[in-house]
Short mmCIF file of C-alpha atoms and ligand atoms in Angstrom, two decimals:
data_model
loop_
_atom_site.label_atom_id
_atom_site.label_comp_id
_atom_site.label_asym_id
_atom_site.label_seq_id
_atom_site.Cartn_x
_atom_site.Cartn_y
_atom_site.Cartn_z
CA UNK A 782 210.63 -28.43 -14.54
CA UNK A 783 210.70 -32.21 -13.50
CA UNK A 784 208.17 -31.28 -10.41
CA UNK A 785 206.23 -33.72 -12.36
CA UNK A 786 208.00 -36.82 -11.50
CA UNK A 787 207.28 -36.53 -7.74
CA UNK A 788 203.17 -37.04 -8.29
CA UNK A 789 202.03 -40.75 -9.40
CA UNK A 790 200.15 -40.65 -12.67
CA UNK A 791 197.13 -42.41 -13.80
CA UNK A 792 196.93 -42.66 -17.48
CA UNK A 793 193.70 -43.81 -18.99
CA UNK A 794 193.51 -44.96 -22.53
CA UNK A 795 190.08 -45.54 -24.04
CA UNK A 796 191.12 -46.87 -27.74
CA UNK A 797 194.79 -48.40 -26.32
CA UNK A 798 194.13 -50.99 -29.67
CA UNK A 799 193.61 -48.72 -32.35
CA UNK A 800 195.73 -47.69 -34.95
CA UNK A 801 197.14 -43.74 -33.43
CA UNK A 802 197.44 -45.48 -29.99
CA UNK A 803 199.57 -48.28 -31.49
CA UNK A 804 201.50 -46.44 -33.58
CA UNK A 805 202.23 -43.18 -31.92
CA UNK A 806 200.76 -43.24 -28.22
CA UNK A 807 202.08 -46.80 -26.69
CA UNK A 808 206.22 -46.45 -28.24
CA UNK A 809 205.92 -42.77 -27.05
CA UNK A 810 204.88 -44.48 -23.13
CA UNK A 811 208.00 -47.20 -24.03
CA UNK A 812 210.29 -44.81 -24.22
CA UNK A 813 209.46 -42.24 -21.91
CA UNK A 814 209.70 -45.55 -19.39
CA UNK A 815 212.96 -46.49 -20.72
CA UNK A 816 214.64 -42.85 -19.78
CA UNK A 817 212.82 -43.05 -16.46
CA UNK A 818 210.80 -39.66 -17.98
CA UNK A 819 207.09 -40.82 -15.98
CA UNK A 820 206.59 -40.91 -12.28
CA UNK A 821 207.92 -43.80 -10.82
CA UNK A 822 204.34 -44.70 -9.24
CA UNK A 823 203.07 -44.61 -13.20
CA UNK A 824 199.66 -46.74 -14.03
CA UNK A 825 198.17 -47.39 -17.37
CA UNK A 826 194.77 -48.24 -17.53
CA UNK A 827 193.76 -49.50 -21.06
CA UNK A 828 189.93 -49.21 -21.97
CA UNK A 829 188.20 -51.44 -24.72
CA UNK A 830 185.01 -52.73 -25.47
CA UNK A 831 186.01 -56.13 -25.35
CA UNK A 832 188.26 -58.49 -23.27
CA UNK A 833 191.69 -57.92 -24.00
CA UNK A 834 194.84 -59.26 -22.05
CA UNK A 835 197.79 -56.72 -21.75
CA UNK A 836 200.10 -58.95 -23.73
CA UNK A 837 197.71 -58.44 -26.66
CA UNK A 838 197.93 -54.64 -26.45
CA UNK A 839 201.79 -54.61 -26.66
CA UNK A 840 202.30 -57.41 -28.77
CA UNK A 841 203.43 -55.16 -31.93
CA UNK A 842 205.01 -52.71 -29.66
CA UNK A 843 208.58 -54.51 -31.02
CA UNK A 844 207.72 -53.75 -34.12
CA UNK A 845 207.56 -50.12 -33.68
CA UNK A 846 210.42 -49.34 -32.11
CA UNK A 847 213.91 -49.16 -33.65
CA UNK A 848 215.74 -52.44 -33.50
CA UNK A 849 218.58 -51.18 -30.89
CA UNK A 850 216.67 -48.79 -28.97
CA UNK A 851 214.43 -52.36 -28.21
CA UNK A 852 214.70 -53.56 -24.45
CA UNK A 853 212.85 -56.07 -23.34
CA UNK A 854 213.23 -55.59 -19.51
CA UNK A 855 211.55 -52.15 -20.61
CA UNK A 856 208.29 -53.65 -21.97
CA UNK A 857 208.01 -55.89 -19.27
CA UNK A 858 207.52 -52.82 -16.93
CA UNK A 859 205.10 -51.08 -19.28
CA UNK A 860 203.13 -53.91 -19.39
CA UNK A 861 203.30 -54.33 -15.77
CA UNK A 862 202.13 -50.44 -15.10
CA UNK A 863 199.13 -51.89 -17.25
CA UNK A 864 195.84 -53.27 -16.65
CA UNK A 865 193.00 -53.47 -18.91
CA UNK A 866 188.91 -52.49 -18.20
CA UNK A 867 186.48 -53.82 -20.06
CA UNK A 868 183.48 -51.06 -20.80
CA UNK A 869 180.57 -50.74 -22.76
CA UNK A 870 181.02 -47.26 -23.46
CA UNK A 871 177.33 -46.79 -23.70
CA UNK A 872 176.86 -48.04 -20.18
CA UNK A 873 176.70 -45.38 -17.42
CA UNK A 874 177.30 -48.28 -14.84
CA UNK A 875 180.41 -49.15 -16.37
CA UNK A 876 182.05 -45.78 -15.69
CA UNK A 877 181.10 -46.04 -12.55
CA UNK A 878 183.11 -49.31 -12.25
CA UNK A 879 186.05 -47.69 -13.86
CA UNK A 880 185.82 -44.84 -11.32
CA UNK A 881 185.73 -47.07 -8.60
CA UNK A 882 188.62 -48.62 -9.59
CA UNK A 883 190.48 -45.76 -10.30
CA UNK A 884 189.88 -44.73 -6.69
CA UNK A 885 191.29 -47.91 -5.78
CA UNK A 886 194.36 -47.34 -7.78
CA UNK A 887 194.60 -44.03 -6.58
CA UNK A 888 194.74 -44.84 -3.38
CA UNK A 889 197.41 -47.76 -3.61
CA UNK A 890 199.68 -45.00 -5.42
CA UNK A 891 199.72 -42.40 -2.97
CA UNK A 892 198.73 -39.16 -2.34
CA UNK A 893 199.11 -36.31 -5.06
CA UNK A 894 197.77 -38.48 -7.91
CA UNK A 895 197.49 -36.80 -11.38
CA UNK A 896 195.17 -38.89 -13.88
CA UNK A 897 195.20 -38.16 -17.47
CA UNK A 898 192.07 -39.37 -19.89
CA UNK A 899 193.19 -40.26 -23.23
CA UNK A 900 190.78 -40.23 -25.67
CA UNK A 901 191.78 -41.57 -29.00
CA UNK A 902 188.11 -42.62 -29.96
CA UNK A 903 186.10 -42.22 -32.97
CA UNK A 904 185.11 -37.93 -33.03
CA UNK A 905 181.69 -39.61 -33.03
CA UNK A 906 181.84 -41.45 -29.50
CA UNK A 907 183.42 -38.28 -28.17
CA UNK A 908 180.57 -35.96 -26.68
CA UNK A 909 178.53 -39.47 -25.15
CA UNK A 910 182.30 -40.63 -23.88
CA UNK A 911 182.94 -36.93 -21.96
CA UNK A 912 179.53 -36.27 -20.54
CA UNK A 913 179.10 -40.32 -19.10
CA UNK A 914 183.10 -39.29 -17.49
CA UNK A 915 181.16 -35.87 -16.22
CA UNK A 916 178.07 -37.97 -15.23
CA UNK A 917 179.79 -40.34 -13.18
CA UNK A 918 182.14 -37.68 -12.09
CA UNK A 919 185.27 -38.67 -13.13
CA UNK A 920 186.07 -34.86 -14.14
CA UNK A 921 186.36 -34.06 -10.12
CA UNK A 922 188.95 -35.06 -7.99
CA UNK A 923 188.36 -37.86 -6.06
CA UNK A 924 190.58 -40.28 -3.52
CA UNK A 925 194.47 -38.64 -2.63
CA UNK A 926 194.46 -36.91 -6.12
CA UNK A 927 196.39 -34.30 -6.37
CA UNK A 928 194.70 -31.57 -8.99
CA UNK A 929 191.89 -32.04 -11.27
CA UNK A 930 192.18 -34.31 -13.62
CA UNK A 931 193.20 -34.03 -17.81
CA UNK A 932 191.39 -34.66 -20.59
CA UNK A 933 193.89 -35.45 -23.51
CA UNK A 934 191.80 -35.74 -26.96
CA UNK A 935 193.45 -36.71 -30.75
CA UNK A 936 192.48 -35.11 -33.64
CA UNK A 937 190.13 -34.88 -35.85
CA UNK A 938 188.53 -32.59 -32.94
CA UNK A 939 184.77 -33.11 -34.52
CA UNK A 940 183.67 -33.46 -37.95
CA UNK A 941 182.86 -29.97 -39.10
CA UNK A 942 182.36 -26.88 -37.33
CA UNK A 943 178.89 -27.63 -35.94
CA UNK A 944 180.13 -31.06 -34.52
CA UNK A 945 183.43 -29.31 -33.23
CA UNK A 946 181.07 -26.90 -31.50
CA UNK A 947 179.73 -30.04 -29.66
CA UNK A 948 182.25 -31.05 -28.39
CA UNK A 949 183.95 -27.98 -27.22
CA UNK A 950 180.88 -27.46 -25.05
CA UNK A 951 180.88 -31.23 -23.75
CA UNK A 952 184.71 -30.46 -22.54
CA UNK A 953 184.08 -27.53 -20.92
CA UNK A 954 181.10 -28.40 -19.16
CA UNK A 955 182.51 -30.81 -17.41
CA UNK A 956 186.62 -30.80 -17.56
CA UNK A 957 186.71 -26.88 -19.15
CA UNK A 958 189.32 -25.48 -21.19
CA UNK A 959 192.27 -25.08 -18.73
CA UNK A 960 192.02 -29.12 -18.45
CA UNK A 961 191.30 -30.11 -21.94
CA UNK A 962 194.77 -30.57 -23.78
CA UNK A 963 193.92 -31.27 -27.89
CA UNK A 964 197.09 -33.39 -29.20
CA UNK A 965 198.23 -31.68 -32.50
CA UNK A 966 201.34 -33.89 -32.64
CA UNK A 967 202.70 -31.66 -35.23
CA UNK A 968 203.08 -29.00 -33.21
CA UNK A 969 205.63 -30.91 -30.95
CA UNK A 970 207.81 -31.86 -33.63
CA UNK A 971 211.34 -30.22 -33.12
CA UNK A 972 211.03 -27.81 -36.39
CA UNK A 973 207.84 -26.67 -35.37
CA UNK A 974 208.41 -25.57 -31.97
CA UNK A 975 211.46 -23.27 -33.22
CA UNK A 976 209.88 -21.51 -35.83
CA UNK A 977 208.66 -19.21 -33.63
CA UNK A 978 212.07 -18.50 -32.08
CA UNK A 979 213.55 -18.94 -35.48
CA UNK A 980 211.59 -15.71 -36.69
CA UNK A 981 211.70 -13.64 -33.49
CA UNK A 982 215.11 -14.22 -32.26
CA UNK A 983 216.78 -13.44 -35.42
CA UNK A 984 215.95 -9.95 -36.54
CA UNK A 985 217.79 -10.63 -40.38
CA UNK A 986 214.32 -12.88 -40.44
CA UNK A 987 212.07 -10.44 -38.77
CA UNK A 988 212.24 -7.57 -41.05
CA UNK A 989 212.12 -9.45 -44.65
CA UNK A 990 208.96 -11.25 -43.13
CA UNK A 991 206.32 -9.93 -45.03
CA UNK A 992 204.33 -9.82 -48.67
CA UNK A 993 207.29 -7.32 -49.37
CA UNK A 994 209.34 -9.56 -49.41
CA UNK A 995 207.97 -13.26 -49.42
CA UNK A 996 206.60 -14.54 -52.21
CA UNK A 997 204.90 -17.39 -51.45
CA UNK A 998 204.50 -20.11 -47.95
CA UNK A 999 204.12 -23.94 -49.05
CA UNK A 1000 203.34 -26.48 -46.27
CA UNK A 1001 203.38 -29.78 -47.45
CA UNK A 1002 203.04 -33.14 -45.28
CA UNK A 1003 203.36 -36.12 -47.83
CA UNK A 1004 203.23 -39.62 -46.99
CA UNK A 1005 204.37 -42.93 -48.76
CA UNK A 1006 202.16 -44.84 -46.14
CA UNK A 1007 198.65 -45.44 -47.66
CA UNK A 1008 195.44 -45.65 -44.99
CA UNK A 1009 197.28 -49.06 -43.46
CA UNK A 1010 194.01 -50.65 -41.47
CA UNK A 1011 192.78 -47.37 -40.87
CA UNK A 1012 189.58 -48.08 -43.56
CA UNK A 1013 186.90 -46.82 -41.36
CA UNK A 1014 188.53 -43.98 -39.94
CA UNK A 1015 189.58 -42.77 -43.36
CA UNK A 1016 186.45 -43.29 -44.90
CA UNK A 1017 185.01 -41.01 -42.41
CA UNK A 1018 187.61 -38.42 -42.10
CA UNK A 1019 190.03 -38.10 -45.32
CA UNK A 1020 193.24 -36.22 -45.79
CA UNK A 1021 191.20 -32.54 -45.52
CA UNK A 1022 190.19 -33.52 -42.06
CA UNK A 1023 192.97 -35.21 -41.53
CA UNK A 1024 195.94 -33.34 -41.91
CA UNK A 1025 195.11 -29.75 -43.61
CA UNK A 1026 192.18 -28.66 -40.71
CA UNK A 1027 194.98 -29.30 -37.91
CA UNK A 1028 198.57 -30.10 -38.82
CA UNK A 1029 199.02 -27.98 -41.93
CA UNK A 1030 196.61 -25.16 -40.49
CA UNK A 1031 198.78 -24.81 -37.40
CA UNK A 1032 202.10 -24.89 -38.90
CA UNK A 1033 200.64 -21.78 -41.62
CA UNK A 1034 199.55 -19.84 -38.14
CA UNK A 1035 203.23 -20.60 -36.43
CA UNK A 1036 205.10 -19.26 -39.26
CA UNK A 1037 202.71 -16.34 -40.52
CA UNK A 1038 201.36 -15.01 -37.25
CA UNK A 1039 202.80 -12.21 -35.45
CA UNK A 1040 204.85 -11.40 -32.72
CA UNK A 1041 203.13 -12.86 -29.59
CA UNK A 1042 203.72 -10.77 -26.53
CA UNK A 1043 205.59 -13.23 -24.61
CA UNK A 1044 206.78 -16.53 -25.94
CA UNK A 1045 204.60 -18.23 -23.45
CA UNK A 1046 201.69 -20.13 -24.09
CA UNK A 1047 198.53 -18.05 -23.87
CA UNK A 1048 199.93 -15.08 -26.01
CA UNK A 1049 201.37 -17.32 -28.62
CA UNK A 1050 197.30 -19.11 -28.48
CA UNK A 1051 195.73 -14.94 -28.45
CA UNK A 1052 198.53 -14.22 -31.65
CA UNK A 1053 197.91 -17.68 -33.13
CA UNK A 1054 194.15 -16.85 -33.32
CA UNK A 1055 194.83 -13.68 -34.60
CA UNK A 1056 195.91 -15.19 -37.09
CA UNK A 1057 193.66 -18.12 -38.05
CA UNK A 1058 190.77 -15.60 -38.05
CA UNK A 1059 192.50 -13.84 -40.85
CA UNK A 1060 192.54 -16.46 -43.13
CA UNK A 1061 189.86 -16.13 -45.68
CA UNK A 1062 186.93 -19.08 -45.50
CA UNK A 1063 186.83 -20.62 -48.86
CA UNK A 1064 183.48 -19.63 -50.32
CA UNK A 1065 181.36 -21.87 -52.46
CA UNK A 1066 182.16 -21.05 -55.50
CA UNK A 1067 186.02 -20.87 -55.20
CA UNK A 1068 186.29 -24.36 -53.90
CA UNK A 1069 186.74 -25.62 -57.57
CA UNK A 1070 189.63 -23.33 -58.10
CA UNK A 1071 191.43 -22.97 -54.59
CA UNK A 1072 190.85 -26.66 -53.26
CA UNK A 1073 192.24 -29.67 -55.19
CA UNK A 1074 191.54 -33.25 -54.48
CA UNK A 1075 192.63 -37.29 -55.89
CA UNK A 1076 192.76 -40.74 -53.95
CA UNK A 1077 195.61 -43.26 -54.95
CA UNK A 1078 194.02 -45.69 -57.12
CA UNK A 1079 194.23 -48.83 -54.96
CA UNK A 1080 192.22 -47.04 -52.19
CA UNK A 1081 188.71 -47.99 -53.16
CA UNK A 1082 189.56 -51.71 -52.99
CA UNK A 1083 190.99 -51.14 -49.62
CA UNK A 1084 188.42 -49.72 -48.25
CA UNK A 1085 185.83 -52.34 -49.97
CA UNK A 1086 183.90 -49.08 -51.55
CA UNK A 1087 183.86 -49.11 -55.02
CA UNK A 1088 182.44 -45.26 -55.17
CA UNK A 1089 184.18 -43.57 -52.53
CA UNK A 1090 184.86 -40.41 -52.60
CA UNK A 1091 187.58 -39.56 -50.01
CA UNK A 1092 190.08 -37.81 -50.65
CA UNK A 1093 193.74 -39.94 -49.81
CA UNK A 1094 195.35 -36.03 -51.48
CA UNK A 1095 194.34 -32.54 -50.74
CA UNK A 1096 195.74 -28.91 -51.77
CA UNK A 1097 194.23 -25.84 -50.32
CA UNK A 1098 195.27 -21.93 -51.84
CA UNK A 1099 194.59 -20.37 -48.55
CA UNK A 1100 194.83 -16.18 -48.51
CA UNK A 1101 195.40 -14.58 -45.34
CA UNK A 1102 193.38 -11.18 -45.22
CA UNK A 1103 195.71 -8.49 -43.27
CA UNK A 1104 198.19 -5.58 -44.17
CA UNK A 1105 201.13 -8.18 -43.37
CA UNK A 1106 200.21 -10.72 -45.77
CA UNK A 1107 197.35 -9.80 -48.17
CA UNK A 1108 198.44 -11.31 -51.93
CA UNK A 1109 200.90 -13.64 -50.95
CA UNK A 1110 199.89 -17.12 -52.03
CA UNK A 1111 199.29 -19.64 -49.35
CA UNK A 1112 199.39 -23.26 -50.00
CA UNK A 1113 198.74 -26.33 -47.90
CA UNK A 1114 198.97 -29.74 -49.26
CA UNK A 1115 198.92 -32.95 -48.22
CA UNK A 1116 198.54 -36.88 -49.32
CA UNK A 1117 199.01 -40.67 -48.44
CA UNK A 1118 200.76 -43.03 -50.80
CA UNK A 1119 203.22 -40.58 -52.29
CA UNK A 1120 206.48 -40.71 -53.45
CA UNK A 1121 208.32 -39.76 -50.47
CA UNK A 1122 207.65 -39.27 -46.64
CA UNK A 1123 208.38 -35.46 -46.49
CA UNK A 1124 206.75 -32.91 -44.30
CA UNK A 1125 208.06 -29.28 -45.08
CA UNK A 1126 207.17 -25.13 -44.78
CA UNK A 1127 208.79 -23.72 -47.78
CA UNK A 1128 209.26 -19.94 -47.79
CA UNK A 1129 209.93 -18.33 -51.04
CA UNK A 1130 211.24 -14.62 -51.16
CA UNK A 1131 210.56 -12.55 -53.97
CA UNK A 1132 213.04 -12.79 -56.91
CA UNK A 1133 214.44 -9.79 -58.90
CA UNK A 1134 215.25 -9.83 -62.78
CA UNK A 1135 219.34 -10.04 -62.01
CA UNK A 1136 218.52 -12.87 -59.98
CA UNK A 1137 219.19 -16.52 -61.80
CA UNK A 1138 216.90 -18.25 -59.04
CA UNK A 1139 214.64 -17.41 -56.15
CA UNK A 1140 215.89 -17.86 -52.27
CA UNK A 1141 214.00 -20.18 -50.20
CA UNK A 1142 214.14 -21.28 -46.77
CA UNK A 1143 212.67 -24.41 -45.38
CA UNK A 1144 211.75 -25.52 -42.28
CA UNK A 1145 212.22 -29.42 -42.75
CA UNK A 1146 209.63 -31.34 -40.08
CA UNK A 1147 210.34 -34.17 -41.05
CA UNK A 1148 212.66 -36.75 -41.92
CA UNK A 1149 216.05 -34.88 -41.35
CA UNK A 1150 214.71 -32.11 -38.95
CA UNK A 1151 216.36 -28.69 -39.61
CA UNK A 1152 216.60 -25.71 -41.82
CA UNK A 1153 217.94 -24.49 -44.98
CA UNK A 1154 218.26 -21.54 -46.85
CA UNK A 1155 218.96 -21.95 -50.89
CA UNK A 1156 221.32 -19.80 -52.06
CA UNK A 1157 223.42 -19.01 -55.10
CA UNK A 1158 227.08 -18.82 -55.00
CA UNK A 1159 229.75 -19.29 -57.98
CA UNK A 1160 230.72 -22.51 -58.88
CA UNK A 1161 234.45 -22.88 -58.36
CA UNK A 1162 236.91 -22.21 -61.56
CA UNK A 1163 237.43 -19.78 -63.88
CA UNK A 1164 233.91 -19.58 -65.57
CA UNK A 1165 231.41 -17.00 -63.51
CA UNK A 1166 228.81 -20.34 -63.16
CA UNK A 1167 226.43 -19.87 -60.45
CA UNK A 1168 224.29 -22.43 -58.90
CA UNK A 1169 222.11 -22.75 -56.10
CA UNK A 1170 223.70 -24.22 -52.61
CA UNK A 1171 222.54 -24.64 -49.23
CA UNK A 1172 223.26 -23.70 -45.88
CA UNK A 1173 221.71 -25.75 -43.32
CA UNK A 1174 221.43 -26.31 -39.45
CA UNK A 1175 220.02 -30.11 -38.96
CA UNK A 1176 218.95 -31.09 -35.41
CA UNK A 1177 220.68 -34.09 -35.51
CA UNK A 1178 224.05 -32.57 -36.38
CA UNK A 1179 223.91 -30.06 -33.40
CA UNK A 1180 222.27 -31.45 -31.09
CA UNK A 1181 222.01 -35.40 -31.67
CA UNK A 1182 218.88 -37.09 -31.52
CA UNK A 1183 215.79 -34.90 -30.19
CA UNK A 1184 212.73 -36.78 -28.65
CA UNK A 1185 209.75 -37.61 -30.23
CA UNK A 1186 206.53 -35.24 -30.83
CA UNK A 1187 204.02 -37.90 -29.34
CA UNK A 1188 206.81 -38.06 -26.10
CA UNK A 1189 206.91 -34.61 -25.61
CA UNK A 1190 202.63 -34.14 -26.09
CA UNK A 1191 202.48 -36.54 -23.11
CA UNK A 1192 205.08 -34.94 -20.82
CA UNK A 1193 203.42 -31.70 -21.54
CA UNK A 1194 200.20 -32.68 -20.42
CA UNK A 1195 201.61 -34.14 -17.46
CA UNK A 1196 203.12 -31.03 -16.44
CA UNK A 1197 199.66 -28.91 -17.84
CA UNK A 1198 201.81 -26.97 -20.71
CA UNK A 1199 199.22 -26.06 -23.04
CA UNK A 1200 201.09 -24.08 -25.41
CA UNK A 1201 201.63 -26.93 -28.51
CA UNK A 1202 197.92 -27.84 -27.89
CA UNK A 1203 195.10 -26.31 -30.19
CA UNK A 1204 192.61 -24.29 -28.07
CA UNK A 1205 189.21 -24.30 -28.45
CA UNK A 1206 188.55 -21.41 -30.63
CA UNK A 1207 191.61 -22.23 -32.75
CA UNK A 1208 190.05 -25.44 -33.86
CA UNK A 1209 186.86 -23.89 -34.38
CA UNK A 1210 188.58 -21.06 -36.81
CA UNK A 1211 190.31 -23.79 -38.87
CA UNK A 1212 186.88 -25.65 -39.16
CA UNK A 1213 185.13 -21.90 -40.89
CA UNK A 1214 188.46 -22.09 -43.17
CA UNK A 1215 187.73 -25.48 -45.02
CA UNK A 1216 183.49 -25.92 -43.71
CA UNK A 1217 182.50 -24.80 -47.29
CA UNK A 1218 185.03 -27.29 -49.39
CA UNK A 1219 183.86 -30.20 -46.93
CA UNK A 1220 180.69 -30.05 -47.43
CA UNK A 1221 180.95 -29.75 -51.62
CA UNK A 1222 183.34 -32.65 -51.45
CA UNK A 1223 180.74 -34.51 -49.78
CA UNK A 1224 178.25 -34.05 -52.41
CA UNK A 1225 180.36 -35.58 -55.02
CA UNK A 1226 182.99 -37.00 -56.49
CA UNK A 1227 183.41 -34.37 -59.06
CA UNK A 1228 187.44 -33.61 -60.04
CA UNK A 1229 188.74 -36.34 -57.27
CA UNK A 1230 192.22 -37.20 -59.38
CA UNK A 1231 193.06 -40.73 -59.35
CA UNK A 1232 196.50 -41.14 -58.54
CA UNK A 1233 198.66 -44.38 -58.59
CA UNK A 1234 200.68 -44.89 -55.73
CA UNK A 1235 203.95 -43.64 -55.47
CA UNK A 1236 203.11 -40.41 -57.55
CA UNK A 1237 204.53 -37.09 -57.31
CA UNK A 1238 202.33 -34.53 -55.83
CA UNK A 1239 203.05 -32.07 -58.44
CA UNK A 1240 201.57 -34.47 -60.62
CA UNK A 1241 197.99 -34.27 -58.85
C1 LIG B 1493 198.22 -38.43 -37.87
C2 LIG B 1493 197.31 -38.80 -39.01
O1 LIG B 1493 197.74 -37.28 -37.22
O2 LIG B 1493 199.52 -38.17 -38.37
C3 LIG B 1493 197.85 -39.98 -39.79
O3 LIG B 1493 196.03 -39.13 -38.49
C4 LIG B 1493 199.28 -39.75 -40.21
O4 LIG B 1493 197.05 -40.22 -40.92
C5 LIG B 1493 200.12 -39.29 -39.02
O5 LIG B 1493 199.80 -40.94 -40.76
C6 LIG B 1493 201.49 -38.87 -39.50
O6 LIG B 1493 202.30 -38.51 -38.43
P1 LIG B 1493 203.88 -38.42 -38.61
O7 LIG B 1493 204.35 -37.88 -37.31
O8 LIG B 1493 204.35 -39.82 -38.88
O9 LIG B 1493 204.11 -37.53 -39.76
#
């Protein structure tokens, strides 16, 4: 299990300064460091277009991490396992350089070197970015490495299906599937990994799980955040692309898809898109019906575009075509600048007339990780009140503090687990799913809601 920790690692950042790698990526590396989790012979190698010193890159990295858990003797070491290389990303010379200099590095670390790419670039620089790393061979092993080397890629993965299709094929022609790892941080979030176990360890759960007797599956990711300085991402991507193609998507597969063979990680992928190829593309003229959009109303200014038409909210009715499911509604939803930060799969079982409310269990993702089912029991005293109560297993409460999804993507890739990354053809079904509302969105800004911040998304 820790094999890992014998090899030294090379991790390569192109995009260390933007928003996902400062947020998520660089506290993830801080504490991994702090509970001695990487290789001791550990480099980072940040890549950015223009000269940066180290100290720059980490200079918020404070700010992001919980007051107490903050040791400085800890960022000193991360930001001695880092240098920084200046590239023009357009400039096949320049990954030369960086190759030659990760041979260097390679060598000063030892034999049985793993390197890692990070890619947490624009989906647009993506297919030039991979094929100059092919072209200048950086997708071989070269020096005292160890194994061929990883190419770790955020989300969105493309634009639309066609793009998506691009970019698969730029992957595999030069790192291939086994060695392409697509980050759906999601899917390393404590909740979501146990659903699966959750539903096929407890038979009670496997038998009731079915349009028999489940009436409806919400999955809902709301933040209070807004776009923060994210304005030209967003503007390019929106909360459809965002969050509803991957992270909302992949959570409906985990908890609707069947029984994989093994609980290992290329029959949960083969069950998982099973699954995803079930669910019904949204045809033209159902996406005024089934898809719902707004933008909070200070977004425009934000953004410095007065007629935008991203969508900041988005709500899906998905149906999944097959015997198990057929009928039951399927809902995905998500938006920025809402009242609360809550990310949740609700599943409702089907009521009967005797019954003063419906049952539903929820997997909570986040905050408060856990599950509860609702249920209704008599109110104490001598009046036959009922009212609905809940019993609940929360993470914390059992187990104490579990580590972070962006913590465990990393160690996983490391280690070359695939299983809570998004293949290929998984990506590619949950691009057919939404292609059609996409592209009508794009046309117009027809039924966007307006919003104001802080609202309630059953108000959109
Ligand atoms: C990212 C999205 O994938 O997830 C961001 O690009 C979003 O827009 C973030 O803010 C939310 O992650 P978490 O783990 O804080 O819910």
């Amino acid at each position: 299990m820790n094999d890992y920790l014998e090899n030294p690692l090379i991790i390569i950042i192109f995009g260390i300064t933007g928003d996902l790698s400062q947020r998520k990526l660089l506290p993830a590396l801080y504490h991994l460091t702090k509970r001695h989790e990487l290789p001791e012979h550990t480099k980072i190698v940040g890549v950015s277009r223009h000269k940066i010193p180290v100290s720059e890159v980490y200079a918020k990295l404070q700010e992001r991490i919980h007051g107490s858990d903050f040791d400085k003797a800890v960022a000193e070491e991360l930001h001695d396992m880092t240098e920084m290389v200046q590239m023009d990303l357009d400039a096949p010379d320049d990954y030369r350089k960086l190759k030659e200099r990760l041979s260097e590095v390679s060598d000063q670390l030892g034999p049985g070197v793993s390197r890692i790419y990070y890619l947490s670039i624009p989906a647009q620089a993506f297919v030039s970015v991979v094929h100059q790393l092919g072209e200048a061979g950086h997708h071989e092993p070269f020096g005292l490495d160890g194994e061929r080397p990883r190419l770790l890629v955020e989300k969105p993965f493309g634009y639309d299906t066609a793009s998506a299709k691009t970019l698969v094929q730029a992957a595999d022609e030069h790192f291939g599937e086994q060695q392409t790892f697509r980050i759906d941080h999601y899917l390393a979030k404590e909740t979501a990994q146990n659903i699966l176990t959750f539903r096929f360890q407890n038979p009670l759960f496997q038998t009731i799980w079915n349009k028999k007797h489940i009436a409806s599956i919400h999955v809902v990711a709301y933040e209070t955040i807004g776009i923060e300085n994210r304005a030209t991402f967003y503007e390019q991507t929106g909360a459809l692309r965002d969050f509803l193609q991957s992270h909302l998507i992949q959570l409906l597969a985990l908890v609707t898809m069947e029984k994989p063979e093994q609980l290992e990680s290329d029959a949960i992928h083969a069950e998982k898109l099973r699954l995803l190829d079930s669910i019904k593309t949204i045809m033209p003229n159902e996406v005024h019906t089934l898809a719902t959009r707004g933008q909070y109303d200070t977004y425009r200014e934000e953004v410095h575009n007065e007629k935008s038409a991203v969508e900041t909210f988005a709500r899906l009715q998905l149906t999944i075509d097959n015997d198990q499911w057929r009928e039951v509604p399927m809902v995905v939803e998500s938006g920025k600048a809402l009242h609360e930060k809550c990310s949740r799969i609700s599943v409702t079982f089907r009521s009967n007339p005797d019954a003063k409310a419906e049952n539903v269990l929820d997997f909570r993702i986040q905050p408060r990780e856990g599950i509860t089912l609702s249920l209704q029991a008599k109110r104490p005293g001598l009046d036959m009140e009922t009212e609905t109560v809940q019993m609940e297993f929360d993470y914390a409460r059992s187990y104490g503090q579990t580590a972070d999804a962006y913590e465990r993507v990393i160690i996983d890739a490391v280690r070359g687990d695939q299983s809570l990354f998004s293949s290929a053809a998984e990506v590619l079904s949950s691009w057919r799913i939404v292609e059609n509302v996409l592209q009508q969105w794009s046309h117009s800004d027809d039924n966007l809601a307006i919003y104001p911040v802080g609202s309630h998304a059953n108000n959109i």
